JSON list of C-alpha atoms in Angstrom, two decimals:
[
{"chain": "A", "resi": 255, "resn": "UNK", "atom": "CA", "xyz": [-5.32, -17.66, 262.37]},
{"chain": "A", "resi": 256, "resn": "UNK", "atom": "CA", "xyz": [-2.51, -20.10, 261.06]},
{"chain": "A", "resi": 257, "resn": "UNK", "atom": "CA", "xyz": [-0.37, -19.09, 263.87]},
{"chain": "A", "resi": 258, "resn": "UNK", "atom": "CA", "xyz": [-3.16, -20.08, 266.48]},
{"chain": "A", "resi": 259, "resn": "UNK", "atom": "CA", "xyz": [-3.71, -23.75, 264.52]},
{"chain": "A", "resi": 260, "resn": "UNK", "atom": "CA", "xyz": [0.45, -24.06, 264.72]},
{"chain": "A", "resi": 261, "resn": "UNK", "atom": "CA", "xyz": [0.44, -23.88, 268.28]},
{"chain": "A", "resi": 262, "resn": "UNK", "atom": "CA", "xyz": [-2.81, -25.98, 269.07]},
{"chain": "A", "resi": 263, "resn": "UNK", "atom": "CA", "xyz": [-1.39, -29.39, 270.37]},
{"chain": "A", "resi": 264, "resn": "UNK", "atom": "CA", "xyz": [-3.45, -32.39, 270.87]},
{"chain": "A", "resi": 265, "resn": "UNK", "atom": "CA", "xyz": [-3.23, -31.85, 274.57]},
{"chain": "A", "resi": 266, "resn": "UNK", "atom": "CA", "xyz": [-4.46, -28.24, 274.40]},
{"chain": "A", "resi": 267, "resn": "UNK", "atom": "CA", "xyz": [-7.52, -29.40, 271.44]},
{"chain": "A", "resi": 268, "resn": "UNK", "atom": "CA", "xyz": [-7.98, -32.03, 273.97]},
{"chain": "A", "resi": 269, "resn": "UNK", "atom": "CA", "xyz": [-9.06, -29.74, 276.80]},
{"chain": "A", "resi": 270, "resn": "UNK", "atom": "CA", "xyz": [-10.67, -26.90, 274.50]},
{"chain": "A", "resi": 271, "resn": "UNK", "atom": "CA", "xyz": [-13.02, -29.77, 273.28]},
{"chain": "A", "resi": 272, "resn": "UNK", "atom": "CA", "xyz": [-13.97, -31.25, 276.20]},
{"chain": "A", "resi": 273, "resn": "UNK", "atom": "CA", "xyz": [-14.40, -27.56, 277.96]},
{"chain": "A", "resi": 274, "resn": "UNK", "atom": "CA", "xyz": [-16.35, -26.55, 275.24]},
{"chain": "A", "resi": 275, "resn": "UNK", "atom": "CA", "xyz": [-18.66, -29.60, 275.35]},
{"chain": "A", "resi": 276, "resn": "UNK", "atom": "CA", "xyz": [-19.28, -29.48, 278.56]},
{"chain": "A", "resi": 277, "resn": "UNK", "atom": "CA", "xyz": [-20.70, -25.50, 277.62]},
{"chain": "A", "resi": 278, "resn": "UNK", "atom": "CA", "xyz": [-22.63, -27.15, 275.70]},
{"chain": "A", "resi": 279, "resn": "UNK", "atom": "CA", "xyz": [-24.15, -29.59, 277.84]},
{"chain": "A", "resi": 280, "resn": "UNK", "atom": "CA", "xyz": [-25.18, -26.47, 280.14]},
{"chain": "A", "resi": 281, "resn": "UNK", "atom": "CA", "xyz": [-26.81, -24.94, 277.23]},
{"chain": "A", "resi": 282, "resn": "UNK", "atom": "CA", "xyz": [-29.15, -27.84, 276.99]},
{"chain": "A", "resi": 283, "resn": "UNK", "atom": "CA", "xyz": [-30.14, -27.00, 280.48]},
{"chain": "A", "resi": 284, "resn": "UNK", "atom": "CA", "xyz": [-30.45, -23.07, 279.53]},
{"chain": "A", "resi": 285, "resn": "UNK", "atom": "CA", "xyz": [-32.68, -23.70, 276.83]},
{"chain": "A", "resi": 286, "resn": "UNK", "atom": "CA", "xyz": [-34.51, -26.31, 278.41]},
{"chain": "A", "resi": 287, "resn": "UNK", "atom": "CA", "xyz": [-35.26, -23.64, 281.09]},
{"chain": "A", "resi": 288, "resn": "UNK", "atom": "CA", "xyz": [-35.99, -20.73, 278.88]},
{"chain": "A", "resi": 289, "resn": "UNK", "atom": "CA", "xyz": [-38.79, -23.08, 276.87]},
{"chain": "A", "resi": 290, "resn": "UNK", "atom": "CA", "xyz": [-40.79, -23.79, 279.91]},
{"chain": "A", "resi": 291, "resn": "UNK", "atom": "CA", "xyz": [-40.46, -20.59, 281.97]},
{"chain": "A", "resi": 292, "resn": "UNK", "atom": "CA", "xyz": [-42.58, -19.35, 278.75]},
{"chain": "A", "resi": 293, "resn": "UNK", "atom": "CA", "xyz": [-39.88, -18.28, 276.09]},
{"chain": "A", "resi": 294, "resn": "UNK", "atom": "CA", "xyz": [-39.81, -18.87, 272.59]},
{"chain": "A", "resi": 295, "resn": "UNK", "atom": "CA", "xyz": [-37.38, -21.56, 271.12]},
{"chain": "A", "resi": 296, "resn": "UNK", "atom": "CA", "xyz": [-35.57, -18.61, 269.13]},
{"chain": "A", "resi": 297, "resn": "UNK", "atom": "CA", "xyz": [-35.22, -16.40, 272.22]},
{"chain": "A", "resi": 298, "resn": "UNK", "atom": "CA", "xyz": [-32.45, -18.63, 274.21]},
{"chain": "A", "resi": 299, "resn": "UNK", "atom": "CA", "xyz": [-30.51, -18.96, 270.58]},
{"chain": "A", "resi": 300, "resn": "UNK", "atom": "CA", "xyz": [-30.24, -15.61, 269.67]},
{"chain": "A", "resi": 301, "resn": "UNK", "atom": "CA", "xyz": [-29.59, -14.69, 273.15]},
{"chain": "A", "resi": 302, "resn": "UNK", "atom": "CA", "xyz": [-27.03, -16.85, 273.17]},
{"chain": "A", "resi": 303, "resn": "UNK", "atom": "CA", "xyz": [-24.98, -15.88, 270.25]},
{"chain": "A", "resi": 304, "resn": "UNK", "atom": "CA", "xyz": [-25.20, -12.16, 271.21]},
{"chain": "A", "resi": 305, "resn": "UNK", "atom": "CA", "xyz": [-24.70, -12.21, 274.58]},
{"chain": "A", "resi": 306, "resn": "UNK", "atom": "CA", "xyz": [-22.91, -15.65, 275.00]},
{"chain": "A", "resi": 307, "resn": "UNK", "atom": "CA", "xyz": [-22.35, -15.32, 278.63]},
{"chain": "A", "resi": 308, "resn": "UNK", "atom": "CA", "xyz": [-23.91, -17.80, 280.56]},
{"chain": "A", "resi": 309, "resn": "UNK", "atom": "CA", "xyz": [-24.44, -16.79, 284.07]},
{"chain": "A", "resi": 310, "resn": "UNK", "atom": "CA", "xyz": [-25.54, -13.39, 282.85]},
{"chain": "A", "resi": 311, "resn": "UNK", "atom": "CA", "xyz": [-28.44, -15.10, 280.57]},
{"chain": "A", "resi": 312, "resn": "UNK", "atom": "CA", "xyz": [-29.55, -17.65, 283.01]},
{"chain": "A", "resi": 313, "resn": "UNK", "atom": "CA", "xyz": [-29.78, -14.71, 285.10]},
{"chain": "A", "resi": 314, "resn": "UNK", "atom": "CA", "xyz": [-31.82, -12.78, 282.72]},
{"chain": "A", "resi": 315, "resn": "UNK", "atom": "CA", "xyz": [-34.35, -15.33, 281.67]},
{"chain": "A", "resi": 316, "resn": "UNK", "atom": "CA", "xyz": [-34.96, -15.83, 285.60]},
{"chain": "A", "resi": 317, "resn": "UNK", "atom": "CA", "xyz": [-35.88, -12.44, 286.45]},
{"chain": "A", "resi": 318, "resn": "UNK", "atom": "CA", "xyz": [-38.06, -11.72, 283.58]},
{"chain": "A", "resi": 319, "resn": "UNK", "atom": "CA", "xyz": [-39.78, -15.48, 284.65]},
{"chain": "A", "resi": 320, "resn": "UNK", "atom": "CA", "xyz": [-40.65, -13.74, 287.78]},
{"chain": "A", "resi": 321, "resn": "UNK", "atom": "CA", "xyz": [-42.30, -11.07, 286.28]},
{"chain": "A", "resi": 322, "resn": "UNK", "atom": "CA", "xyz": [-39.41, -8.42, 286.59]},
{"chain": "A", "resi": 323, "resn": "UNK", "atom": "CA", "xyz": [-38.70, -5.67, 284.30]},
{"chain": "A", "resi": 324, "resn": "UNK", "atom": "CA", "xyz": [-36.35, -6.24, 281.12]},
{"chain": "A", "resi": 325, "resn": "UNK", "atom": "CA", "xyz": [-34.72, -3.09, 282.45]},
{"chain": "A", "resi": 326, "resn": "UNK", "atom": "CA", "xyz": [-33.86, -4.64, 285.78]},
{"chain": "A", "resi": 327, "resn": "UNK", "atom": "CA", "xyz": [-32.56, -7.91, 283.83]},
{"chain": "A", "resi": 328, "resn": "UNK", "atom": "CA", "xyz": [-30.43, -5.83, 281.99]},
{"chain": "A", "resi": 329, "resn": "UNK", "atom": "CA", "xyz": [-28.90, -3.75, 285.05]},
{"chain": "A", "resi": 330, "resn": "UNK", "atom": "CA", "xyz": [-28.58, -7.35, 286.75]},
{"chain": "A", "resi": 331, "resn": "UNK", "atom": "CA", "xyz": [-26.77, -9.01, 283.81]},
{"chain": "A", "resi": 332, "resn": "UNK", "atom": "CA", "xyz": [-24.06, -6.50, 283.02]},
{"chain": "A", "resi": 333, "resn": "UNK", "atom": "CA", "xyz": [-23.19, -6.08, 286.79]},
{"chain": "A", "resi": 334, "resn": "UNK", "atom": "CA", "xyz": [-22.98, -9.79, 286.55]},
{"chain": "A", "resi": 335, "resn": "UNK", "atom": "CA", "xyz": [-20.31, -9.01, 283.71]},
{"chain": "A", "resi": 336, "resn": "UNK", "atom": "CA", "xyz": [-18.68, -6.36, 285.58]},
{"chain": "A", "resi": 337, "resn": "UNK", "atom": "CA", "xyz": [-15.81, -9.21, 286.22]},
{"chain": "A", "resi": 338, "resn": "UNK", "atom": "CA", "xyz": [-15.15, -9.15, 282.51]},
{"chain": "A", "resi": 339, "resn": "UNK", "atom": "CA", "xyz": [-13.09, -5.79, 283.31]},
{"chain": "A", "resi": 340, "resn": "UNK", "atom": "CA", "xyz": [-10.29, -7.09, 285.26]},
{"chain": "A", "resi": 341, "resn": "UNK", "atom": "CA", "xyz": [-10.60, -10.21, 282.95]},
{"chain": "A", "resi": 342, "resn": "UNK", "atom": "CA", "xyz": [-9.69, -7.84, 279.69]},
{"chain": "A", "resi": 343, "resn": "UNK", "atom": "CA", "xyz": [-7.24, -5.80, 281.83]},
{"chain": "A", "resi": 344, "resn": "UNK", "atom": "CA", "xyz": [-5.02, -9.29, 282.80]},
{"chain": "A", "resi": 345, "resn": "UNK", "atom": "CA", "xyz": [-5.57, -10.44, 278.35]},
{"chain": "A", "resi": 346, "resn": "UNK", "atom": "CA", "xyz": [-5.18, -7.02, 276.61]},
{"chain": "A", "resi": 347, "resn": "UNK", "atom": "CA", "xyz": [-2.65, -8.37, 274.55]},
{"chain": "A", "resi": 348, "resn": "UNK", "atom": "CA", "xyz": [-4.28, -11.41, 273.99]},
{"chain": "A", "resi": 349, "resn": "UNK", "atom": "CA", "xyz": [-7.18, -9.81, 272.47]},
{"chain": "A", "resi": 350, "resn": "UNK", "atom": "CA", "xyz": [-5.49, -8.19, 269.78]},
{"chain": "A", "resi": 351, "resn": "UNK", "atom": "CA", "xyz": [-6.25, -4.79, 268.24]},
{"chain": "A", "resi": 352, "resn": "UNK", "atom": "CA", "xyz": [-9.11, -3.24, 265.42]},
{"chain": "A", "resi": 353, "resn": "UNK", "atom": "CA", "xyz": [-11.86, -5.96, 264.67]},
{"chain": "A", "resi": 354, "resn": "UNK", "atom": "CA", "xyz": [-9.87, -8.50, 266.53]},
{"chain": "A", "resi": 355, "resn": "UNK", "atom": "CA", "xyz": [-10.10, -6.89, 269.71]},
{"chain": "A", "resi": 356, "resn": "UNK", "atom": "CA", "xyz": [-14.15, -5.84, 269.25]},
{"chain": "A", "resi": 357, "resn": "UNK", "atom": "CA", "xyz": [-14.32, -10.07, 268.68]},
{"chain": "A", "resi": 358, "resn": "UNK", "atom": "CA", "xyz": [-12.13, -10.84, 271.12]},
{"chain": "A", "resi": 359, "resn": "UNK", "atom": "CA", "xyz": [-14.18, -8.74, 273.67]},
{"chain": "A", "resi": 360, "resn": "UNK", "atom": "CA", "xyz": [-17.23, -10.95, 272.63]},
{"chain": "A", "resi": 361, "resn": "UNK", "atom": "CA", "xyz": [-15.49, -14.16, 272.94]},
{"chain": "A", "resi": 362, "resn": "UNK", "atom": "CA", "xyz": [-14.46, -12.87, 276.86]},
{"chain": "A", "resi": 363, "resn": "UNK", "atom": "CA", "xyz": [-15.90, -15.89, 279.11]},
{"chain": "A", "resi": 364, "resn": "UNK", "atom": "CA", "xyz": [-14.83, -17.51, 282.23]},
{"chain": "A", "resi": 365, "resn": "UNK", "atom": "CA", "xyz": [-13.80, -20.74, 280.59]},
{"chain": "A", "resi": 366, "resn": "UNK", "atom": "CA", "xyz": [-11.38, -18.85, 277.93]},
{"chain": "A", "resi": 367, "resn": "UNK", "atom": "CA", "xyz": [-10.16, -16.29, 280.48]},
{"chain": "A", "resi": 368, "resn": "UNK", "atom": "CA", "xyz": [-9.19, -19.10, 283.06]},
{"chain": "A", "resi": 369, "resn": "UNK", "atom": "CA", "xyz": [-7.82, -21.68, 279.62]},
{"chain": "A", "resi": 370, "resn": "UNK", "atom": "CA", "xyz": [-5.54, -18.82, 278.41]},
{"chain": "A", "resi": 371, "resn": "UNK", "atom": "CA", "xyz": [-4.39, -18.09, 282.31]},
{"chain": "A", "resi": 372, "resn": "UNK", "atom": "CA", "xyz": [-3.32, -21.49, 282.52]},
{"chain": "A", "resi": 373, "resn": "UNK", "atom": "CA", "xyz": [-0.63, -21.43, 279.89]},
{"chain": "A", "resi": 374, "resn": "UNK", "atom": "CA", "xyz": [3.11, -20.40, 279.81]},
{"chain": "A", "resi": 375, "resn": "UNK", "atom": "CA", "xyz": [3.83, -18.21, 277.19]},
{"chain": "A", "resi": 376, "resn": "UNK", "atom": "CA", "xyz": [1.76, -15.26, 275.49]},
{"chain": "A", "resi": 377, "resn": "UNK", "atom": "CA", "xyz": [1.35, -17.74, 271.94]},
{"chain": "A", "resi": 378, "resn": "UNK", "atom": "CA", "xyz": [-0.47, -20.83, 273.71]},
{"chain": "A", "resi": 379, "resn": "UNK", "atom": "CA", "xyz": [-2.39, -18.34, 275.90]},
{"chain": "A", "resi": 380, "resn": "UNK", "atom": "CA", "xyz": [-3.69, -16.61, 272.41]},
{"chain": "A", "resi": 381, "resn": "UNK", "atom": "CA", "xyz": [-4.49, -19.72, 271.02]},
{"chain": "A", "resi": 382, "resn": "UNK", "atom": "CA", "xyz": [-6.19, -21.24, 273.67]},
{"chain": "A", "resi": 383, "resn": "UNK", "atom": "CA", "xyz": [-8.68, -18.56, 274.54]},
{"chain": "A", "resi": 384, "resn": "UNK", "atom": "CA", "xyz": [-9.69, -17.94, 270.62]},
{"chain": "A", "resi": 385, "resn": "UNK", "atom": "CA", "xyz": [-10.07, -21.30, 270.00]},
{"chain": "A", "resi": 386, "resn": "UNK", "atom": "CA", "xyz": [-12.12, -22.07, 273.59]},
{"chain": "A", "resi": 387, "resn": "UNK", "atom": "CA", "xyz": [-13.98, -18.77, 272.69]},
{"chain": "A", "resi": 388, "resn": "UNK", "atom": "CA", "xyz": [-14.77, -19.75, 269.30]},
{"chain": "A", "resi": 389, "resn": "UNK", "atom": "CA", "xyz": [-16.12, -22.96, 270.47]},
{"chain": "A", "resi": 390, "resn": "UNK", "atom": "CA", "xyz": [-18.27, -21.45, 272.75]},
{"chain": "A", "resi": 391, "resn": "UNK", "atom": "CA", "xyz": [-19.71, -20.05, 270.58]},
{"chain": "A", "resi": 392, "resn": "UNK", "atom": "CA", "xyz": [-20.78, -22.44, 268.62]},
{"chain": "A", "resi": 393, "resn": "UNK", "atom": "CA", "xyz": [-21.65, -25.25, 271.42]},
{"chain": "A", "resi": 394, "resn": "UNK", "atom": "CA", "xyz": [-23.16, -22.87, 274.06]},
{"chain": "A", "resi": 395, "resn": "UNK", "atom": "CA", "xyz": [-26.38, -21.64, 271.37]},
{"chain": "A", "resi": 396, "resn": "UNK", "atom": "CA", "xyz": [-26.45, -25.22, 270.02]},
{"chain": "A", "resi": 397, "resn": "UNK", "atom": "CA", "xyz": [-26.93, -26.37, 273.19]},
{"chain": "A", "resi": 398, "resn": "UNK", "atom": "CA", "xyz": [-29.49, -24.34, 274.27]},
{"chain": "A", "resi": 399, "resn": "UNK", "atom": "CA", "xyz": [-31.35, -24.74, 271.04]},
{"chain": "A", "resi": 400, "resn": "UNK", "atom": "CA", "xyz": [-31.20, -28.85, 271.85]},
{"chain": "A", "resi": 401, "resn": "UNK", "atom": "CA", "xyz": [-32.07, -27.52, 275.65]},
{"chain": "A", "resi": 402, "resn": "UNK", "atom": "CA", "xyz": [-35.13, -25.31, 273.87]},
{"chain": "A", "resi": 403, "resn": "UNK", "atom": "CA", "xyz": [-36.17, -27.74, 271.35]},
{"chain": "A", "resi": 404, "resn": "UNK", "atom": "CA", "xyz": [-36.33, -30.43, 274.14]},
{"chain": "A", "resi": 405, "resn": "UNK", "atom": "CA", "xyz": [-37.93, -28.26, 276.43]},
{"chain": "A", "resi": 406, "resn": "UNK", "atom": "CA", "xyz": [-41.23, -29.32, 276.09]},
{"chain": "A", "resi": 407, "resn": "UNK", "atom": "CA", "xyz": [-40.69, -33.00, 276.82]},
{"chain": "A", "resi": 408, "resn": "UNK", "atom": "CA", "xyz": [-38.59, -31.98, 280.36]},
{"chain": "A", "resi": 409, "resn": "UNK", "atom": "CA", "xyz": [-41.06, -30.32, 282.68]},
{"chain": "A", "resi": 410, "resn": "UNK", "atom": "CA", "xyz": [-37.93, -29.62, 285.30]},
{"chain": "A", "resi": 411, "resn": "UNK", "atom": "CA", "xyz": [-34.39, -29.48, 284.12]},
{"chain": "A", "resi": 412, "resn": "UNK", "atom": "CA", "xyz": [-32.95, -28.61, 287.62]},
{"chain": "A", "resi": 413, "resn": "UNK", "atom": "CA", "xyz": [-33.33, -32.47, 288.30]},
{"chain": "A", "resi": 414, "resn": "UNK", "atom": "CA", "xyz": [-30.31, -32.89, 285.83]},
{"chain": "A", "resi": 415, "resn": "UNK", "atom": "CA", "xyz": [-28.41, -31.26, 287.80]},
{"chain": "A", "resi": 416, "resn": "UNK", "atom": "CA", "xyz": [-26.43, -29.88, 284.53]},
{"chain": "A", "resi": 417, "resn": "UNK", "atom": "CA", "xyz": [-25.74, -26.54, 286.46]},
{"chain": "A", "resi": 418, "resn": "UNK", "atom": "CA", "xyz": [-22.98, -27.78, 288.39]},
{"chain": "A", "resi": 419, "resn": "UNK", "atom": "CA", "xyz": [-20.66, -27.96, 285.34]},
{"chain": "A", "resi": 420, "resn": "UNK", "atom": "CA", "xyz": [-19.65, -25.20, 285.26]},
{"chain": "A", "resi": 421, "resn": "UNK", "atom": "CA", "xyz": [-17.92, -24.61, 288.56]},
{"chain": "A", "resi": 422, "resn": "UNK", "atom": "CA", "xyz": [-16.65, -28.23, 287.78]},
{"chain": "A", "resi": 423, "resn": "UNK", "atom": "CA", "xyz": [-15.13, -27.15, 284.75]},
{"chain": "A", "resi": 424, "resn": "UNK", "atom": "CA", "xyz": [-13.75, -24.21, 286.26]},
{"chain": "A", "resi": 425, "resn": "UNK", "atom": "CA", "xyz": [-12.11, -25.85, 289.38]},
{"chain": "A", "resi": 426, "resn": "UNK", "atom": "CA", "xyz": [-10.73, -28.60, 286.50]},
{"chain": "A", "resi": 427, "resn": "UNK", "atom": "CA", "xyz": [-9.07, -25.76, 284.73]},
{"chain": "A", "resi": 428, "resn": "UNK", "atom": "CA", "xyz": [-7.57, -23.75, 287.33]},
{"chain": "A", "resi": 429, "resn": "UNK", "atom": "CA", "xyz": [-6.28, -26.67, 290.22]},
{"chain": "A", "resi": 430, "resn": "UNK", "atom": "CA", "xyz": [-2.82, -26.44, 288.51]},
{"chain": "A", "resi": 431, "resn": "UNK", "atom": "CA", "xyz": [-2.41, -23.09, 289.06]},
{"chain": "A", "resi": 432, "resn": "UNK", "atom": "CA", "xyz": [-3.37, -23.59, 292.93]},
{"chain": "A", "resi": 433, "resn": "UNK", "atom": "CA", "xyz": [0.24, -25.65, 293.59]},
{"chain": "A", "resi": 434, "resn": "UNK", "atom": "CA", "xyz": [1.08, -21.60, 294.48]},
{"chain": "A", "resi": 435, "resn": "UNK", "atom": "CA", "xyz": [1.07, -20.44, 297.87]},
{"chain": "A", "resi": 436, "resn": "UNK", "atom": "CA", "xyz": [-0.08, -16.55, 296.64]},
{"chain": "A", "resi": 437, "resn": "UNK", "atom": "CA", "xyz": [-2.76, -18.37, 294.20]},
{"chain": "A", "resi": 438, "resn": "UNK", "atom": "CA", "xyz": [-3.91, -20.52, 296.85]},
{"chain": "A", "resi": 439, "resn": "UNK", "atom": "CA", "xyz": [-4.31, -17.90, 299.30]},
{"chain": "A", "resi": 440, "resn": "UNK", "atom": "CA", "xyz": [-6.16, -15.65, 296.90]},
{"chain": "A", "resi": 441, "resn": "UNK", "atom": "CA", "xyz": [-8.89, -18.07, 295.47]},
{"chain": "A", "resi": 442, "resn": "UNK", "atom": "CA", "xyz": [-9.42, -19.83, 299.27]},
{"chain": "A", "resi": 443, "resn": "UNK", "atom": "CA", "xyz": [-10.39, -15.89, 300.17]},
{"chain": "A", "resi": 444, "resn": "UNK", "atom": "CA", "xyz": [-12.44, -14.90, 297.34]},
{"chain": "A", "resi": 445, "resn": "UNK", "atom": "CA", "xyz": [-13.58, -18.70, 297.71]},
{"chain": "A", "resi": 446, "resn": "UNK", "atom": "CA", "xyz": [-14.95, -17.80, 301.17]},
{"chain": "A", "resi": 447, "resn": "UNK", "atom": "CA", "xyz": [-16.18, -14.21, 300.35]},
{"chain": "A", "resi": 448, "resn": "UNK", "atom": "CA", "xyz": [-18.25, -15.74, 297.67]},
{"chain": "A", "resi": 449, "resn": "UNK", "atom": "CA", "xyz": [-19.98, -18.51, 299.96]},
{"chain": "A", "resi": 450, "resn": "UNK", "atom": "CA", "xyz": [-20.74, -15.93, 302.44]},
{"chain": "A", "resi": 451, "resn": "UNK", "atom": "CA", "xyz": [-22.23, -13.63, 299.80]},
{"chain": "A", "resi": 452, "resn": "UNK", "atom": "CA", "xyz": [-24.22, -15.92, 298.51]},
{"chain": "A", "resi": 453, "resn": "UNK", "atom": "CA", "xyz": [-26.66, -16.12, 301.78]},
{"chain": "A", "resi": 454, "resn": "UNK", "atom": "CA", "xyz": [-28.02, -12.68, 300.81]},
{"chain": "A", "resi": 455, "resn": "UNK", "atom": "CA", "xyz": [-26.74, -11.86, 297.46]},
{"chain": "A", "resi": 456, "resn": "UNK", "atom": "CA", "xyz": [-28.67, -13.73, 294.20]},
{"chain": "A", "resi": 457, "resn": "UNK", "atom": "CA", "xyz": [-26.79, -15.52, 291.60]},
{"chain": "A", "resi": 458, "resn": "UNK", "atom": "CA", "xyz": [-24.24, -14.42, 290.30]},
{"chain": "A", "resi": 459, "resn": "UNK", "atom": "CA", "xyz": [-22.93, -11.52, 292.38]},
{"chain": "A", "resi": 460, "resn": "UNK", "atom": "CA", "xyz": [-21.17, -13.15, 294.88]},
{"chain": "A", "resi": 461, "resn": "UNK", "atom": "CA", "xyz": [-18.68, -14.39, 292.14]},
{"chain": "A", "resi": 462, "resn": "UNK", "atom": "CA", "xyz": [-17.86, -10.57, 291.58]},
{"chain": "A", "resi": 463, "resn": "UNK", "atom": "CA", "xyz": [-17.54, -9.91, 295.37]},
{"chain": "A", "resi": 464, "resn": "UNK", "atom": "CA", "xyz": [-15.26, -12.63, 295.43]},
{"chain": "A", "resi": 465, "resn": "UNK", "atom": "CA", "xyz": [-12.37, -10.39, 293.49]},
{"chain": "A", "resi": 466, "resn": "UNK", "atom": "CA", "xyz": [-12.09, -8.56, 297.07]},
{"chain": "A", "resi": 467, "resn": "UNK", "atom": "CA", "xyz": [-10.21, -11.71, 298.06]},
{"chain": "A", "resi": 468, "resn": "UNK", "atom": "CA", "xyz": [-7.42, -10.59, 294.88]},
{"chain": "A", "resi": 469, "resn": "UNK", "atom": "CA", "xyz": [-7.41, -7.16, 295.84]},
{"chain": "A", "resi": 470, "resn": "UNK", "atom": "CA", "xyz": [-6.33, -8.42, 299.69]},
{"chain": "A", "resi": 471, "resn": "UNK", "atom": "CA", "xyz": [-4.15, -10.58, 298.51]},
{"chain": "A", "resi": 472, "resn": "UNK", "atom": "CA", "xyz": [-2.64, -8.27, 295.96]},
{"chain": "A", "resi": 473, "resn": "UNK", "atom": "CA", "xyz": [-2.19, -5.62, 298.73]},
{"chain": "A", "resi": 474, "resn": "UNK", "atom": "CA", "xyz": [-0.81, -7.74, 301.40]},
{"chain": "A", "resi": 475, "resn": "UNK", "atom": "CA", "xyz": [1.75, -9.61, 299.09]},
{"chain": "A", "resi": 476, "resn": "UNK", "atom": "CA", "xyz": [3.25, -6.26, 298.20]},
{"chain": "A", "resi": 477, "resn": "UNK", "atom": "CA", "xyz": [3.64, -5.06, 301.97]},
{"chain": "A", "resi": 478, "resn": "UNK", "atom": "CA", "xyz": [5.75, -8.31, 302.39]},
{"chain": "A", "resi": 479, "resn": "UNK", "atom": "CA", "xyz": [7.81, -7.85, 299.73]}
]
């Protein structure tokens, strides 16, 4: 843990903070929706802190608002989370091993996974997805228990418009890695893929679809070489 504090800059606690906040922010709206689709105030919390993924829960609370079955919400969450895999296979190392790695695994989100990415060398990518991961944790169930808690007082927190954080977040994080050619190739397919998915698809699995486009590219960059 002192060797992850060591190598947190200002710049990089900069960016963790205001990622992390911005999780938070969406959490308002998570909770907010949970409340007054019919949920307890305790049920977006504690699903927050154990499954802390937020596409996957949003997901969740939606189809059980419609009447589906928690076994269907279930199915539809961890195929949501299916992306996690190649995200663990690309940070094994980062994760660590024993109890480290079991935490680690827990801590695996989109806004650590694409942090870490972003960084030159194996130390600042540790530190930057333990620390992001750590503080989603904390921000994304406070947020949804200020989202739940001030649920009763929004009657529609669509209007807020707070879901389209996230993706801005995300394209924040990763536009520096898009200056190359084989990058940029891969996320404009997957990219495309996705927005065509997403027609007849429901939330959420277009963004797994979308790792066709890295396969392709993978494939087709080593035929040229």
């Amino acid at each position: 843990m002192r060797t992850l504090w060591r190598t947190l800059d200002r710049g990089l606690l900069r960016t963790t903070a205001l990622v992390c906040l911005a999780v938070g922010v969406v959490g308002v709206s998570y909770g907010a929706t949970a409340v007054t689709s019919g949920f307890p105030v305790w049920f977006p919390v504690l699903v927050g802190v154990l499954v802390l993924a937020g596409s996957s829960e949003f997901l969740f609370v939606g189809i059980l608002a419609a009447g589906g079955s928690p076994v269907s919400a279930v199915a539809a969450g961890v195929l949501v989370n299916a992306r996690h895999l190649p995200f663990g296979l690309a940070l094994a190392d980062v994760l660590g091993r024993g109890w480290r790695r079991l935490l680690g695994s827990h801590l695996m989100n989109d806004e650590s996974v694409v942090l870490a990415l972003g960084q030159e060398d194996p130390r600042r990518q540790r530190t930057a997805y333990w620390v992001c991961g750590l503080g989603i944790l904390l921000c994304w169930p406070a947020g949804a228990l200020a989202g739940a808690l001030a649920g009763t007082a929004v009657t529609d927190p669509d209007t807020f418009g707070l879901d389209a954080m996230f993706p801005t977040v995300l394209l924040a994080l990763v536009l520096p890695s898009l200056r190359s050619p084989e990058t940029r190739r891969c996320a404009l397919l997957g990219a495309g893929i996705a927005l065509a998915a997403s027609v007849f698809l429901p939330a959420g699995l277009p963004v797994l679809l979308s790792l066709v486009g890295l396969v392709a590219t993978v494939r087709r960059t080593k035929e040229e070489q």
